[in-house]
Amino acid sequence: MATELIQTADLHFRSYLHTVMPLHESLVAEMCAQPKPPLELATILEDIGQQYMALADRLARALIEKDHLVEEADTDAATESQLDRFVEAVIAKADVVSFRDGTTVTGSEALNAFPFVAGAIRTAVLLARSGKTKSTA
């Protein structure tokens, strides 16, 4: 598999995790607050989760067969940890975050109240890291 394809897939799934999942979490929270949450949605989400677990297991088996699992897992965990610390530091240094609707909050309030803020910063960092966007720095 070409390195560029692996980097693109990595970027896709990391972006998905930090942008789409918070949206899905909010949607499910709203549905759970309804008088009669939809049983069908729970079944669909379970089916989707099982399919993703099967994909993860398949990839893990391939990594184990090629003796790459331990090294890759440690590298990934270190990268995620560094990225988390960077995002937290950026948000903590933000005096005020302003939204289109006129809402203003401190950086730490934005991180706690609006999880998509951290996801958006993570996505921007991942895009810049992958060379998919031009840096303005």
mmCIF file of C-alpha atoms in Angstrom, residues 55-108:
data_model
loop_
_atom_site.group_PDB
_atom_site.id
_atom_site.type_symbol
_atom_site.label_atom_id
_atom_site.label_comp_id
_atom_site.label_asym_id
_atom_site.label_seq_id
_atom_site.Cartn_x
_atom_site.Cartn_y
_atom_site.Cartn_z
ATOM 1 C CA LEU A 55 -12.305 -3.730 10.429
ATOM 2 C CA ALA A 56 -10.113 -2.924 13.432
ATOM 3 C CA ASP A 57 -9.638 -6.628 14.206
ATOM 4 C CA ARG A 58 -8.705 -7.313 10.578
ATOM 5 C CA LEU A 59 -6.098 -4.548 10.622
ATOM 6 C CA ALA A 60 -4.776 -5.663 14.024
ATOM 7 C CA ARG A 61 -4.347 -9.237 12.741
ATOM 8 C CA ALA A 62 -2.389 -7.929 9.752
ATOM 9 C CA LEU A 63 -0.177 -5.860 12.052
ATOM 10 C CA ILE A 64 0.438 -8.819 14.347
ATOM 11 C CA GLU A 65 1.319 -11.056 11.390
ATOM 12 C CA LYS A 66 3.853 -8.474 10.207
ATOM 13 C CA ASP A 67 5.213 -7.750 13.738
ATOM 14 C CA HIS A 68 4.239 -4.057 13.621
ATOM 15 C CA LEU A 69 1.485 -3.848 16.236
ATOM 16 C CA VAL A 70 3.491 -2.875 19.330
ATOM 17 C CA GLU A 71 5.655 -0.264 17.589
ATOM 18 C CA GLU A 72 2.762 1.341 15.718
ATOM 19 C CA ALA A 73 0.477 1.410 18.771
ATOM 20 C CA ASP A 74 3.145 3.138 20.873
ATOM 21 C CA THR A 75 3.846 5.687 18.130
ATOM 22 C CA ASP A 76 0.145 6.390 17.634
ATOM 23 C CA ALA A 77 -0.478 6.830 21.366
ATOM 24 C CA ALA A 78 2.463 9.239 21.658
ATOM 25 C CA THR A 79 1.257 11.252 18.648
ATOM 26 C CA GLU A 80 -2.305 11.441 20.008
ATOM 27 C CA SER A 81 -1.019 12.502 23.424
ATOM 28 C CA GLN A 82 1.177 15.226 21.911
ATOM 29 C CA LEU A 83 -1.706 16.458 19.775
ATOM 30 C CA ASP A 84 -4.076 16.524 22.767
ATOM 31 C CA ARG A 85 -1.575 18.554 24.829
ATOM 32 C CA PHE A 86 -1.036 20.969 21.934
ATOM 33 C CA VAL A 87 -4.779 21.536 21.413
ATOM 34 C CA GLU A 88 -5.337 22.058 25.148
ATOM 35 C CA ALA A 89 -2.466 24.569 25.256
ATOM 36 C CA VAL A 90 -3.782 26.488 22.242
ATOM 37 C CA ILE A 91 -7.271 26.702 23.704
ATOM 38 C CA ALA A 92 -6.002 27.576 27.196
ATOM 39 C CA LYS A 93 -4.045 30.517 25.725
ATOM 40 C CA ALA A 94 -7.096 31.861 23.907
ATOM 41 C CA ASP A 95 -8.452 34.756 25.949
ATOM 42 C CA VAL A 96 -11.829 34.759 24.224
ATOM 43 C CA VAL A 97 -13.379 32.568 21.549
ATOM 44 C CA SER A 98 -16.132 34.306 19.554
ATOM 45 C CA PHE A 99 -18.807 32.456 17.598
ATOM 46 C CA ARG A 100 -20.929 33.672 14.694
ATOM 47 C CA ASP A 101 -24.008 33.959 16.880
ATOM 48 C CA GLY A 102 -22.224 36.502 19.095
ATOM 49 C CA THR A 103 -21.483 34.061 21.917
ATOM 50 C CA THR A 104 -18.094 34.609 23.512
ATOM 51 C CA VAL A 105 -16.388 32.265 25.953
ATOM 52 C CA THR A 106 -12.889 31.765 27.334
ATOM 53 C CA GLY A 107 -10.706 29.158 25.698
ATOM 54 C CA SER A 108 -11.190 26.650 28.515
#
